[in-house]
Amino acid sequence: MILEKAERILEKHELCDHCLGRLFAMLGKGTNEERGKAIRFVLNMERSARGLQPIEEPEECELCHSAFDRVPELVETMKKASEGIEFETFLVGSRFPEEIKEKEKAIWEAFDIETAEPINREFNRELGKAFGKATGKETSKNPDVVFIVEPFSGKVEIQINPVYVYGRYRKLIRGIPQTPLPDFKDSVASIICRAFSKAFEGKCVFKGAGREDVDVRMLGNGRPFIVEIKRPKRRRVDLGKVAEEINASGKVEVLDLRFVSAKEAEEVLTKNHRKEYLALVLVEEGVTPEEAEEVARRLSGLEIHQRTPWRVRKARADKVRVKRVHEAEARWVDEKHFELRLVTDGGLYIKELVSGDKGRTRPSVSELLGKKAWCERLDVLNILDE
């Protein structure tokens, strides 16, 4: 049946061994070229026994126009196009003219072929094997780079896939935002990204797992963040040296830098973390040690209903969020101040938890005290993963 079908096809179409073998790609093992050679060889033996002329492989295939003969030349073009780019893994894609793909499908339909493989799939595989052999690089489903090749024009495009790095940052001083803002020379993101862009030779995009206000420090174990480096020319980077450069700023420190996958990066950014805070509370009317301790006792385990704070109403949806204070401890400082250490759900606005935000947060420290209270200073002590 295979020989009979192959003979009918070859009598009407001048196909190379690649294109002949590809018609029966789902049958047997080996490459399509090997398959095509074997079919042609046995077919010509039978034709000889019947006194018929052999059907030789044409000088130029009418379907692929001998695209597979261009593989060595295209490998050299790919090598030249990727000079100066560090990568270990790759994939190959190709763009064939529509008329070739349509003609291939027409042959399948005309001769009732159900075992074929599309031309671009074989071409990608064969070009990938040749490039891997020439360079020592390996193919991967999650490659460092993707080559898009046009077999006839010889044009090669390179898609350089991003690098993702996880870390945690400490913001050691007040007065710098997490991301760039007008009137601020530096930000956490700009300090971190300068070092990453320089090391990887690509564009750095910073993404924090939450954020703190400009006047709030981030201390302790640091806030998780992800940097995505787009189109990096360097991938084999010493993250320890990147950390040293960032930490030398004296404003921001980074910890635990490591490479992660895109999926791991997304999980870091979507996870809801509990947070530990230290707030310095100001009570103008005065506060006693007993009052401070009573506020902490009543806050611990309390459910808070917090409408979007007045100060961020233009940037956040106006809705009521229900959050919980898991732990609260007080330390009296003086007649007008006490410190409040809190462990809360992520997303609870601490300044408004203290002030009440004109009734938008309930209950609040002000409400529990029966006196107006303000958060004079705030630090994030730790971001709790569990």
PDB file of C-alpha atoms in Angstrom, residues 139-384:
ATOM      1  CA  THR A 139      17.088  22.413  22.348  1.00  0.00           C
ATOM      2  CA  SER A 140      14.561  23.000  25.129  1.00  0.00           C
ATOM      3  CA  LYS A 141      10.842  23.616  25.584  1.00  0.00           C
ATOM      4  CA  ASN A 142      11.780  26.644  27.696  1.00  0.00           C
ATOM      5  CA  PRO A 143      14.730  27.961  25.690  1.00  0.00           C
ATOM      6  CA  ASP A 144      17.020  30.912  26.297  1.00  0.00           C
ATOM      7  CA  VAL A 145      16.575  32.008  22.670  1.00  0.00           C
ATOM      8  CA  VAL A 146      14.253  31.227  19.763  1.00  0.00           C
ATOM      9  CA  PHE A 147      15.413  31.501  16.147  1.00  0.00           C
ATOM     10  CA  ILE A 148      12.769  32.324  13.542  1.00  0.00           C
ATOM     11  CA  VAL A 149      14.147  31.393  10.107  1.00  0.00           C
ATOM     12  CA  GLU A 150      12.876  32.183   6.622  1.00  0.00           C
ATOM     13  CA  PRO A 151      14.436  29.358   4.535  1.00  0.00           C
ATOM     14  CA  PHE A 152      14.307  31.094   1.157  1.00  0.00           C
ATOM     15  CA  SER A 153      15.274  34.672   2.037  1.00  0.00           C
ATOM     16  CA  GLY A 154      17.813  33.471   4.597  1.00  0.00           C
ATOM     17  CA  LYS A 155      16.489  35.987   7.119  1.00  0.00           C
ATOM     18  CA  VAL A 156      16.962  35.015  10.787  1.00  0.00           C
ATOM     19  CA  GLU A 157      15.213  36.706  13.718  1.00  0.00           C
ATOM     20  CA  ILE A 158      16.210  36.056  17.329  1.00  0.00           C
ATOM     21  CA  GLN A 159      13.805  36.177  20.242  1.00  0.00           C
ATOM     22  CA  ILE A 160      15.811  36.392  23.462  1.00  0.00           C
ATOM     23  CA  ASN A 161      13.675  35.134  26.316  1.00  0.00           C
ATOM     24  CA  PRO A 162      13.715  36.974  29.656  1.00  0.00           C
ATOM     25  CA  VAL A 163      15.676  36.050  32.753  1.00  0.00           C
ATOM     26  CA  TYR A 164      13.837  36.116  36.086  1.00  0.00           C
ATOM     27  CA  VAL A 165      15.615  36.667  39.401  1.00  0.00           C
ATOM     28  CA  TYR A 166      14.008  36.407  42.843  1.00  0.00           C
ATOM     29  CA  GLY A 167      15.274  38.332  45.831  1.00  0.00           C
ATOM     30  CA  ARG A 168      14.275  40.236  48.953  1.00  0.00           C
ATOM     31  CA  TYR A 169      15.109  43.878  49.559  1.00  0.00           C
ATOM     32  CA  ARG A 170      15.594  46.006  52.621  1.00  0.00           C
ATOM     33  CA  LYS A 171      14.959  49.745  52.331  1.00  0.00           C
ATOM     34  CA  LEU A 172      17.292  51.190  54.920  1.00  0.00           C
ATOM     35  CA  ILE A 173      16.283  54.861  54.782  1.00  0.00           C
ATOM     36  CA  ARG A 174      13.092  56.837  54.620  1.00  0.00           C
ATOM     37  CA  GLY A 175      12.319  59.203  51.797  1.00  0.00           C
ATOM     38  CA  ILE A 176      12.678  56.980  48.723  1.00  0.00           C
ATOM     39  CA  PRO A 177       9.750  55.371  46.882  1.00  0.00           C
ATOM     40  CA  GLN A 178       9.656  51.770  45.791  1.00  0.00           C
ATOM     41  CA  THR A 179       9.254  52.720  42.122  1.00  0.00           C
ATOM     42  CA  PRO A 180      10.267  55.976  40.372  1.00  0.00           C
ATOM     43  CA  LEU A 181       8.199  59.062  41.213  1.00  0.00           C
ATOM     44  CA  PRO A 182       8.524  62.710  40.169  1.00  0.00           C
ATOM     45  CA  ASP A 183      10.718  64.809  42.498  1.00  0.00           C
ATOM     46  CA  PHE A 184      12.606  61.747  43.748  1.00  0.00           C
ATOM     47  CA  LYS A 185      16.112  61.134  42.413  1.00  0.00           C
ATOM     48  CA  ASP A 186      16.226  57.464  43.415  1.00  0.00           C
ATOM     49  CA  SER A 187      13.858  54.594  44.082  1.00  0.00           C
ATOM     50  CA  VAL A 188      14.261  51.023  45.270  1.00  0.00           C
ATOM     51  CA  ALA A 189      13.549  49.866  41.720  1.00  0.00           C
ATOM     52  CA  SER A 190      16.063  52.188  40.050  1.00  0.00           C
ATOM     53  CA  ILE A 191      18.868  51.284  42.478  1.00  0.00           C
ATOM     54  CA  ILE A 192      18.240  47.572  41.956  1.00  0.00           C
ATOM     55  CA  CYS A 193      17.682  47.762  38.198  1.00  0.00           C
ATOM     56  CA  ARG A 194      20.810  49.787  37.470  1.00  0.00           C
ATOM     57  CA  ALA A 195      22.942  46.904  38.708  1.00  0.00           C
ATOM     58  CA  PHE A 196      20.884  44.215  36.953  1.00  0.00           C
ATOM     59  CA  SER A 197      20.752  46.038  33.607  1.00  0.00           C
ATOM     60  CA  LYS A 198      24.498  46.535  33.668  1.00  0.00           C
ATOM     61  CA  ALA A 199      25.264  42.894  34.548  1.00  0.00           C
ATOM     62  CA  PHE A 200      22.827  41.256  32.121  1.00  0.00           C
ATOM     63  CA  GLU A 201      23.009  43.889  29.365  1.00  0.00           C
ATOM     64  CA  GLY A 202      19.231  43.976  29.078  1.00  0.00           C
ATOM     65  CA  LYS A 203      16.234  46.010  30.178  1.00  0.00           C
ATOM     66  CA  CYS A 204      15.312  45.428  33.827  1.00  0.00           C
ATOM     67  CA  VAL A 205      11.701  45.477  35.037  1.00  0.00           C
ATOM     68  CA  PHE A 206      11.208  45.506  38.834  1.00  0.00           C
ATOM     69  CA  LYS A 207       8.125  43.951  40.490  1.00  0.00           C
ATOM     70  CA  GLY A 208       7.663  43.997  44.247  1.00  0.00           C
ATOM     71  CA  ALA A 209       5.405  41.725  46.309  1.00  0.00           C
ATOM     72  CA  GLY A 210       3.474  44.657  47.716  1.00  0.00           C
ATOM     73  CA  ARG A 211       4.944  48.054  48.559  1.00  0.00           C
ATOM     74  CA  GLU A 212       5.638  50.403  51.442  1.00  0.00           C
ATOM     75  CA  ASP A 213       5.138  54.195  51.544  1.00  0.00           C
ATOM     76  CA  VAL A 214       7.962  56.607  50.746  1.00  0.00           C
ATOM     77  CA  ASP A 215       8.446  57.430  54.453  1.00  0.00           C
ATOM     78  CA  VAL A 216       8.440  53.786  55.604  1.00  0.00           C
ATOM     79  CA  ARG A 217      11.528  51.609  55.946  1.00  0.00           C
ATOM     80  CA  MET A 218      11.544  47.940  54.959  1.00  0.00           C
ATOM     81  CA  LEU A 219      13.747  46.046  57.413  1.00  0.00           C
ATOM     82  CA  GLY A 220      14.158  42.505  58.760  1.00  0.00           C
ATOM     83  CA  ASN A 221      14.046  39.702  56.223  1.00  0.00           C
ATOM     84  CA  GLY A 222      13.172  42.066  53.384  1.00  0.00           C
ATOM     85  CA  ARG A 223      10.310  42.302  50.907  1.00  0.00           C
ATOM     86  CA  PRO A 224      10.187  39.659  48.129  1.00  0.00           C
ATOM     87  CA  PHE A 225      10.672  41.004  44.634  1.00  0.00           C
ATOM     88  CA  ILE A 226      11.216  39.803  41.083  1.00  0.00           C
ATOM     89  CA  VAL A 227      13.315  41.394  38.398  1.00  0.00           C
ATOM     90  CA  GLU A 228      12.600  40.473  34.791  1.00  0.00           C
ATOM     91  CA  ILE A 229      15.498  41.195  32.473  1.00  0.00           C
ATOM     92  CA  LYS A 230      14.232  41.541  28.923  1.00  0.00           C
ATOM     93  CA  ARG A 231      16.452  40.610  25.943  1.00  0.00           C
ATOM     94  CA  PRO A 232      19.537  39.923  28.086  1.00  0.00           C
ATOM     95  CA  LYS A 233      22.816  39.502  26.219  1.00  0.00           C
ATOM     96  CA  ARG A 234      24.354  37.942  29.338  1.00  0.00           C
ATOM     97  CA  ARG A 235      22.850  35.064  31.305  1.00  0.00           C
ATOM     98  CA  ARG A 236      25.824  33.615  33.177  1.00  0.00           C
ATOM     99  CA  VAL A 237      25.907  36.363  35.782  1.00  0.00           C
ATOM    100  CA  ASP A 238      27.320  36.221  39.311  1.00  0.00           C
ATOM    101  CA  LEU A 239      24.333  37.315  41.407  1.00  0.00           C
ATOM    102  CA  GLY A 240      26.607  37.775  44.420  1.00  0.00           C
ATOM    103  CA  LYS A 241      28.438  40.579  42.626  1.00  0.00           C
ATOM    104  CA  VAL A 242      25.133  42.168  41.599  1.00  0.00           C
ATOM    105  CA  ALA A 243      24.081  42.126  45.265  1.00  0.00           C
ATOM    106  CA  GLU A 244      27.380  43.734  46.321  1.00  0.00           C
ATOM    107  CA  GLU A 245      26.866  46.630  43.898  1.00  0.00           C
ATOM    108  CA  ILE A 246      23.295  47.251  45.090  1.00  0.00           C
ATOM    109  CA  ASN A 247      24.208  46.968  48.781  1.00  0.00           C
ATOM    110  CA  ALA A 248      27.023  49.511  48.349  1.00  0.00           C
ATOM    111  CA  SER A 249      24.326  52.175  47.789  1.00  0.00           C
ATOM    112  CA  GLY A 250      23.736  52.371  51.540  1.00  0.00           C
ATOM    113  CA  LYS A 251      20.051  52.892  50.779  1.00  0.00           C
ATOM    114  CA  VAL A 252      18.899  49.447  49.648  1.00  0.00           C
ATOM    115  CA  GLU A 253      20.142  45.950  50.436  1.00  0.00           C
ATOM    116  CA  VAL A 254      19.180  42.756  48.608  1.00  0.00           C
ATOM    117  CA  LEU A 255      19.219  39.208  49.972  1.00  0.00           C
ATOM    118  CA  ASP A 256      18.738  35.657  48.691  1.00  0.00           C
ATOM    119  CA  LEU A 257      19.096  36.433  44.964  1.00  0.00           C
ATOM    120  CA  ARG A 258      18.435  33.389  42.790  1.00  0.00           C
ATOM    121  CA  PHE A 259      17.291  32.545  39.280  1.00  0.00           C
ATOM    122  CA  VAL A 260      13.659  31.417  38.971  1.00  0.00           C
ATOM    123  CA  SER A 261      11.253  30.377  36.220  1.00  0.00           C
ATOM    124  CA  ALA A 262       8.456  32.596  34.924  1.00  0.00           C
ATOM    125  CA  LYS A 263       5.949  30.418  36.803  1.00  0.00           C
ATOM    126  CA  GLU A 264       7.849  30.752  40.091  1.00  0.00           C
ATOM    127  CA  ALA A 265       8.064  34.513  39.552  1.00  0.00           C
ATOM    128  CA  GLU A 266       4.292  34.754  39.138  1.00  0.00           C
ATOM    129  CA  GLU A 267       3.713  32.733  42.318  1.00  0.00           C
ATOM    130  CA  VAL A 268       5.934  35.093  44.329  1.00  0.00           C
ATOM    131  CA  LEU A 269       4.027  38.141  43.121  1.00  0.00           C
ATOM    132  CA  THR A 270       0.536  36.712  43.642  1.00  0.00           C
ATOM    133  CA  LYS A 271       1.109  35.200  47.083  1.00  0.00           C
ATOM    134  CA  ASN A 272      -0.502  37.119  49.947  1.00  0.00           C
ATOM    135  CA  HIS A 273       2.023  37.572  52.758  1.00  0.00           C
ATOM    136  CA  ARG A 274       1.404  38.445  56.384  1.00  0.00           C
ATOM    137  CA  LYS A 275       3.505  41.391  57.563  1.00  0.00           C
ATOM    138  CA  GLU A 276       5.117  42.451  60.813  1.00  0.00           C
ATOM    139  CA  TYR A 277       5.175  46.207  61.556  1.00  0.00           C
ATOM    140  CA  LEU A 278       6.523  48.552  64.183  1.00  0.00           C
ATOM    141  CA  ALA A 279       4.499  51.754  64.492  1.00  0.00           C
ATOM    142  CA  LEU A 280       5.310  54.753  66.678  1.00  0.00           C
ATOM    143  CA  VAL A 281       1.902  56.051  67.782  1.00  0.00           C
ATOM    144  CA  LEU A 282       1.402  59.700  68.757  1.00  0.00           C
ATOM    145  CA  VAL A 283      -1.463  60.596  71.122  1.00  0.00           C
ATOM    146  CA  GLU A 284      -1.547  64.375  71.615  1.00  0.00           C
ATOM    147  CA  GLU A 285      -3.971  64.101  74.541  1.00  0.00           C
ATOM    148  CA  GLY A 286      -1.565  61.777  76.315  1.00  0.00           C
ATOM    149  CA  VAL A 287      -1.409  58.033  76.859  1.00  0.00           C
ATOM    150  CA  THR A 288      -0.552  55.846  79.846  1.00  0.00           C
ATOM    151  CA  PRO A 289       1.291  52.501  79.801  1.00  0.00           C
ATOM    152  CA  GLU A 290      -1.941  50.788  80.814  1.00  0.00           C
ATOM    153  CA  GLU A 291      -3.883  52.363  77.926  1.00  0.00           C
ATOM    154  CA  ALA A 292      -1.215  51.307  75.436  1.00  0.00           C
ATOM    155  CA  GLU A 293      -1.274  47.712  76.685  1.00  0.00           C
ATOM    156  CA  GLU A 294      -5.077  47.613  76.636  1.00  0.00           C
ATOM    157  CA  VAL A 295      -5.140  48.763  72.986  1.00  0.00           C
ATOM    158  CA  ALA A 296      -2.707  45.998  72.047  1.00  0.00           C
ATOM    159  CA  ARG A 297      -4.732  43.405  73.955  1.00  0.00           C
ATOM    160  CA  ARG A 298      -7.946  44.394  72.194  1.00  0.00           C
ATOM    161  CA  LEU A 299      -6.319  44.569  68.752  1.00  0.00           C
ATOM    162  CA  SER A 300      -4.843  41.078  68.901  1.00  0.00           C
ATOM    163  CA  GLY A 301      -7.001  38.728  66.775  1.00  0.00           C
ATOM    164  CA  LEU A 302      -9.369  41.553  65.815  1.00  0.00           C
ATOM    165  CA  GLU A 303     -11.097  41.712  62.411  1.00  0.00           C
ATOM    166  CA  ILE A 304     -10.713  45.102  60.752  1.00  0.00           C
ATOM    167  CA  HIS A 305     -13.115  46.564  58.195  1.00  0.00           C
ATOM    168  CA  GLN A 306     -11.148  49.052  56.136  1.00  0.00           C
ATOM    169  CA  ARG A 307     -12.555  51.167  53.371  1.00  0.00           C
ATOM    170  CA  THR A 308      -9.943  52.258  50.823  1.00  0.00           C
ATOM    171  CA  PRO A 309      -7.965  55.022  52.574  1.00  0.00           C
ATOM    172  CA  TRP A 310      -8.717  58.595  51.596  1.00  0.00           C
ATOM    173  CA  ARG A 311      -5.097  59.242  50.571  1.00  0.00           C
ATOM    174  CA  VAL A 312      -5.030  56.439  47.970  1.00  0.00           C
ATOM    175  CA  ARG A 313      -8.641  56.577  46.779  1.00  0.00           C
ATOM    176  CA  LYS A 314      -7.623  57.783  43.297  1.00  0.00           C
ATOM    177  CA  ALA A 315      -5.239  54.873  42.755  1.00  0.00           C
ATOM    178  CA  ARG A 316      -7.240  52.042  44.352  1.00  0.00           C
ATOM    179  CA  ALA A 317     -10.793  50.773  43.936  1.00  0.00           C
ATOM    180  CA  ASP A 318     -13.058  52.236  46.616  1.00  0.00           C
ATOM    181  CA  LYS A 319     -14.232  49.208  48.561  1.00  0.00           C
ATOM    182  CA  VAL A 320     -14.243  47.746  52.058  1.00  0.00           C
ATOM    183  CA  ARG A 321     -11.513  45.194  52.749  1.00  0.00           C
ATOM    184  CA  VAL A 322     -11.756  42.807  55.687  1.00  0.00           C
ATOM    185  CA  LYS A 323      -8.360  42.092  57.255  1.00  0.00           C
ATOM    186  CA  ARG A 324      -7.159  40.666  60.555  1.00  0.00           C
ATOM    187  CA  VAL A 325      -4.625  41.719  63.163  1.00  0.00           C
ATOM    188  CA  HIS A 326      -3.003  38.456  64.286  1.00  0.00           C
ATOM    189  CA  GLU A 327      -0.665  39.796  66.963  1.00  0.00           C
ATOM    190  CA  ALA A 328      -0.268  43.110  68.770  1.00  0.00           C
ATOM    191  CA  GLU A 329       2.216  44.206  71.444  1.00  0.00           C
ATOM    192  CA  ALA A 330       2.665  47.656  72.974  1.00  0.00           C
ATOM    193  CA  ARG A 331       5.686  49.379  74.539  1.00  0.00           C
ATOM    194  CA  TRP A 332       5.053  52.716  76.256  1.00  0.00           C
ATOM    195  CA  VAL A 333       7.644  55.373  75.275  1.00  0.00           C
ATOM    196  CA  ASP A 334       6.536  58.615  76.951  1.00  0.00           C
ATOM    197  CA  GLU A 335       3.427  60.577  77.875  1.00  0.00           C
ATOM    198  CA  LYS A 336       2.451  61.028  74.219  1.00  0.00           C
ATOM    199  CA  HIS A 337       4.015  58.021  72.461  1.00  0.00           C
ATOM    200  CA  PHE A 338       3.920  54.257  72.443  1.00  0.00           C
ATOM    201  CA  GLU A 339       5.240  51.654  70.030  1.00  0.00           C
ATOM    202  CA  LEU A 340       2.910  49.097  68.552  1.00  0.00           C
ATOM    203  CA  ARG A 341       4.283  45.882  67.063  1.00  0.00           C
ATOM    204  CA  LEU A 342       1.717  44.261  64.776  1.00  0.00           C
ATOM    205  CA  VAL A 343       1.411  41.112  62.697  1.00  0.00           C
ATOM    206  CA  THR A 344      -1.406  41.562  60.175  1.00  0.00           C
ATOM    207  CA  ASP A 345      -2.845  40.254  56.944  1.00  0.00           C
ATOM    208  CA  GLY A 346      -1.216  41.661  53.837  1.00  0.00           C
ATOM    209  CA  GLY A 347      -3.013  44.693  52.437  1.00  0.00           C
ATOM    210  CA  LEU A 348      -4.010  46.235  55.782  1.00  0.00           C
ATOM    211  CA  TYR A 349      -3.133  49.947  55.829  1.00  0.00           C
ATOM    212  CA  ILE A 350      -1.384  50.512  59.169  1.00  0.00           C
ATOM    213  CA  LYS A 351      -1.439  54.323  59.247  1.00  0.00           C
ATOM    214  CA  GLU A 352      -5.211  54.233  58.872  1.00  0.00           C
ATOM    215  CA  LEU A 353      -5.492  51.409  61.397  1.00  0.00           C
ATOM    216  CA  VAL A 354      -3.989  53.876  63.892  1.00  0.00           C
ATOM    217  CA  SER A 355      -5.844  57.045  62.888  1.00  0.00           C
ATOM    218  CA  GLY A 356      -9.173  55.557  61.826  1.00  0.00           C
ATOM    219  CA  ASP A 357      -9.124  57.684  58.654  1.00  0.00           C
ATOM    220  CA  LYS A 358     -12.237  59.628  59.709  1.00  0.00           C
ATOM    221  CA  GLY A 359     -14.205  56.428  60.299  1.00  0.00           C
ATOM    222  CA  ARG A 360     -13.145  54.638  57.104  1.00  0.00           C
ATOM    223  CA  THR A 361     -11.200  52.060  59.184  1.00  0.00           C
ATOM    224  CA  ARG A 362     -13.034  50.378  62.064  1.00  0.00           C
ATOM    225  CA  PRO A 363     -12.124  49.570  64.694  1.00  0.00           C
ATOM    226  CA  SER A 364      -8.936  51.629  64.939  1.00  0.00           C
ATOM    227  CA  VAL A 365      -6.393  52.532  67.608  1.00  0.00           C
ATOM    228  CA  SER A 366      -8.069  55.961  67.900  1.00  0.00           C
ATOM    229  CA  GLU A 367     -11.473  54.334  68.424  1.00  0.00           C
ATOM    230  CA  LEU A 368     -10.156  51.829  70.979  1.00  0.00           C
ATOM    231  CA  LEU A 369      -8.340  54.576  72.910  1.00  0.00           C
ATOM    232  CA  GLY A 370     -11.170  57.064  72.681  1.00  0.00           C
ATOM    233  CA  LYS A 371      -8.534  59.627  71.678  1.00  0.00           C
ATOM    234  CA  LYS A 372      -7.110  60.811  68.373  1.00  0.00           C
ATOM    235  CA  ALA A 373      -3.960  58.886  67.491  1.00  0.00           C
ATOM    236  CA  TRP A 374      -1.543  59.189  64.605  1.00  0.00           C
ATOM    237  CA  CYS A 375       1.170  56.978  63.165  1.00  0.00           C
ATOM    238  CA  GLU A 376       4.248  59.175  63.523  1.00  0.00           C
ATOM    239  CA  ARG A 377       6.726  56.624  62.192  1.00  0.00           C
ATOM    240  CA  LEU A 378       6.354  53.206  60.611  1.00  0.00           C
ATOM    241  CA  ASP A 379       8.716  50.362  59.741  1.00  0.00           C
ATOM    242  CA  VAL A 380       7.979  47.040  58.085  1.00  0.00           C
ATOM    243  CA  LEU A 381       9.938  44.561  60.193  1.00  0.00           C
ATOM    244  CA  ASN A 382       9.348  41.337  58.294  1.00  0.00           C
ATOM    245  CA  ILE A 383       7.398  39.836  55.419  1.00  0.00           C
ATOM    246  CA  LEU A 384       6.135  36.480  56.662  1.00  0.00           C
TER     247      LEU A 384
END
